[in-house]
Amino acid sequence: MGATMGTARGAGKQSPTDWTKTSWHNFTALQQPNWPDTETYDQVLANLSRLPPLVFAGEIRELKAMLAKAVVGDAFLLQGGDCSEDFSQVTAPKIRETLKVLLQMAVILTYAGGKPVIKLGRIAGQFAKPRSADTEMVNGVELSSYRGDMVNSPDPVMAARIPDPNRILQGYNMAASTLNLLRAYTRGGFAALHRVHAWNQEFVVQSPMGRSYERLAKQISQAIQFMETIGIATDNPQINQAQFFTSHEALLLGYEEALTREDSTASGGWYDCSAHMLWIGERTRQVDGAHVEFLRGVLNPIGVKIGPDYDLENVKRLITALNPDNEAGRLTLITRLGMKKVEKVLPPLLREMKKEGFNIVWSCDPMHANTYTAESGHKTRNFNDILSEITCFFETHWAEGTIPGGIHLEMTGDNVTECTGGARNIVDAELANNYMTTCDPRLNAEQSLEVAFQIADMIRS
Ligand code: PEP
Ligand code: CO
């Protein structure tokens, strides 16, 4: 989706011959809901497999080519969005605000780093969640865990928690309408660099981050004006459109299988057309598990989350299974180690993978291992902990001679109070003011900009 349409780059690559889109059925799939109504479930998936794909193989190859650049430090990956998208929040304002912040962050990072920023949303399909327990206590009642809007409802009543297969189809429709609007915004002028000022939200403009952003936006406007004055055309896609890609955790394998299609324009090859990029979560990345089996056969770029308890040999086996040809851009390892452990556990991982010569986009998820429960009972993350993991990620890569290639954030364009700290110093007692997430706490718009400015300071070339 973007300035240049899909090219034939990478076309002709084939899926492994010992793989089919159903071969994962022979492996153990963790974290799958217990659909009580299997007849409806089968019917929904049959319907889904006849519906149009959400993305096109050419776009997927384009993203992979850009990620190949991030492997060697010629591009930087910015991946962000909700922990869990909420059906009730699939609205134009919500999508627009998230896109705005991602565009702002991309501008900040591009300007500082002097290299293209790959804009990849956790959006248009991030509807299913792995959970550490099958049940949870809500107001003293034990309920089945909420597993994402594509499975059940977060409402704290027993009936709402029963997995409903119709939600899968609803999720597909929500993803399609989200993607449609994103395509309209990014292609139809909204993302034009001429409008760089307009991406600053009203509630951010007067904040320190908003003011820093305004200064940067002014410099960019002046540069564009200068180009126009001396007669350089600015009516080109580079200035007027943004390339924007989508991603989600490939958790519900039935959904992913139903949207997996053989490429009709090149010489075959299977693509999971539910999103441009899919990742495997920390809880489902077993080398002999169904998620790895499924994803090894589709030709999309794949991410894998790596937590602090990783086993080096196991990570190597995973890489070999998912990227046997060591294709650059195919594999992103998203480390989520926690600010306390990152300094100790990241270096051996980087050293070993460097020794093996693996082509990897290294991305930092500073969110998932820094979660704690505040006294108020809210699940939260502290801004300084997030920043501290990011800083350590960059410094460790530089020390080891590897490339810090990207960042993976849970964030939103809204003015939520879910993570503590940041320029406005949100304190525990304020979390209740606007705590909207149905799953993990996200950075709000201002905190997201602050992260971008902090990274900009580190990478300024
Ligand atoms: C997530 O990205 O929302 C998630 C569940 O992450 P992880 O698999 O790293 O815990
Ligand atoms: Co999360």
Short mmCIF file of C-alpha atoms and ligand atoms in Angstrom, two decimals, residues 83 122 126 129-130 249 279-283 305 336 365 368 408 410 440, ligand 1:
data_model
loop_
_atom_site.label_atom_id
_atom_site.label_comp_id
_atom_site.label_asym_id
_atom_site.label_seq_id
_atom_site.Cartn_x
_atom_site.Cartn_y
_atom_site.Cartn_z
CA CYS A 83 -2.16 -4.24 22.25
CA ARG A 122 -0.29 -3.18 14.80
CA GLN A 126 -4.74 -7.29 15.92
CA LYS A 129 -4.64 -12.31 22.36
CA PRO A 130 -2.61 -15.07 23.98
CA GLU A 249 0.14 -11.55 15.88
CA TRP A 279 4.54 -12.20 14.09
CA ILE A 280 4.68 -15.19 16.44
CA GLY A 281 4.27 -14.38 20.11
CA GLU A 282 6.48 -15.39 22.99
CA ARG A 283 3.94 -18.02 24.08
CA LYS A 305 9.09 -12.27 19.95
CA ARG A 336 11.21 -7.99 24.87
CA ASP A 365 9.69 -4.22 22.20
CA HIS A 368 5.94 -6.52 27.31
CA HIS A 408 7.82 -2.21 18.49
CA GLU A 410 1.91 -0.52 22.13
CA ASP A 440 -2.10 -4.11 27.86
C1 PEP B 1 1.80 -8.65 22.35
O1 PEP B 1 2.59 -8.21 21.50
O2 PEP B 1 0.71 -8.10 22.59
C2 PEP B 1 2.18 -9.85 23.14
C3 PEP B 1 1.28 -10.64 23.69
O3 PEP B 1 3.51 -9.98 23.22
P1 PEP B 1 4.42 -11.21 23.70
O4 PEP B 1 4.08 -12.38 22.83
O5 PEP B 1 5.81 -10.68 23.46
O6 PEP B 1 4.13 -11.43 25.16
#
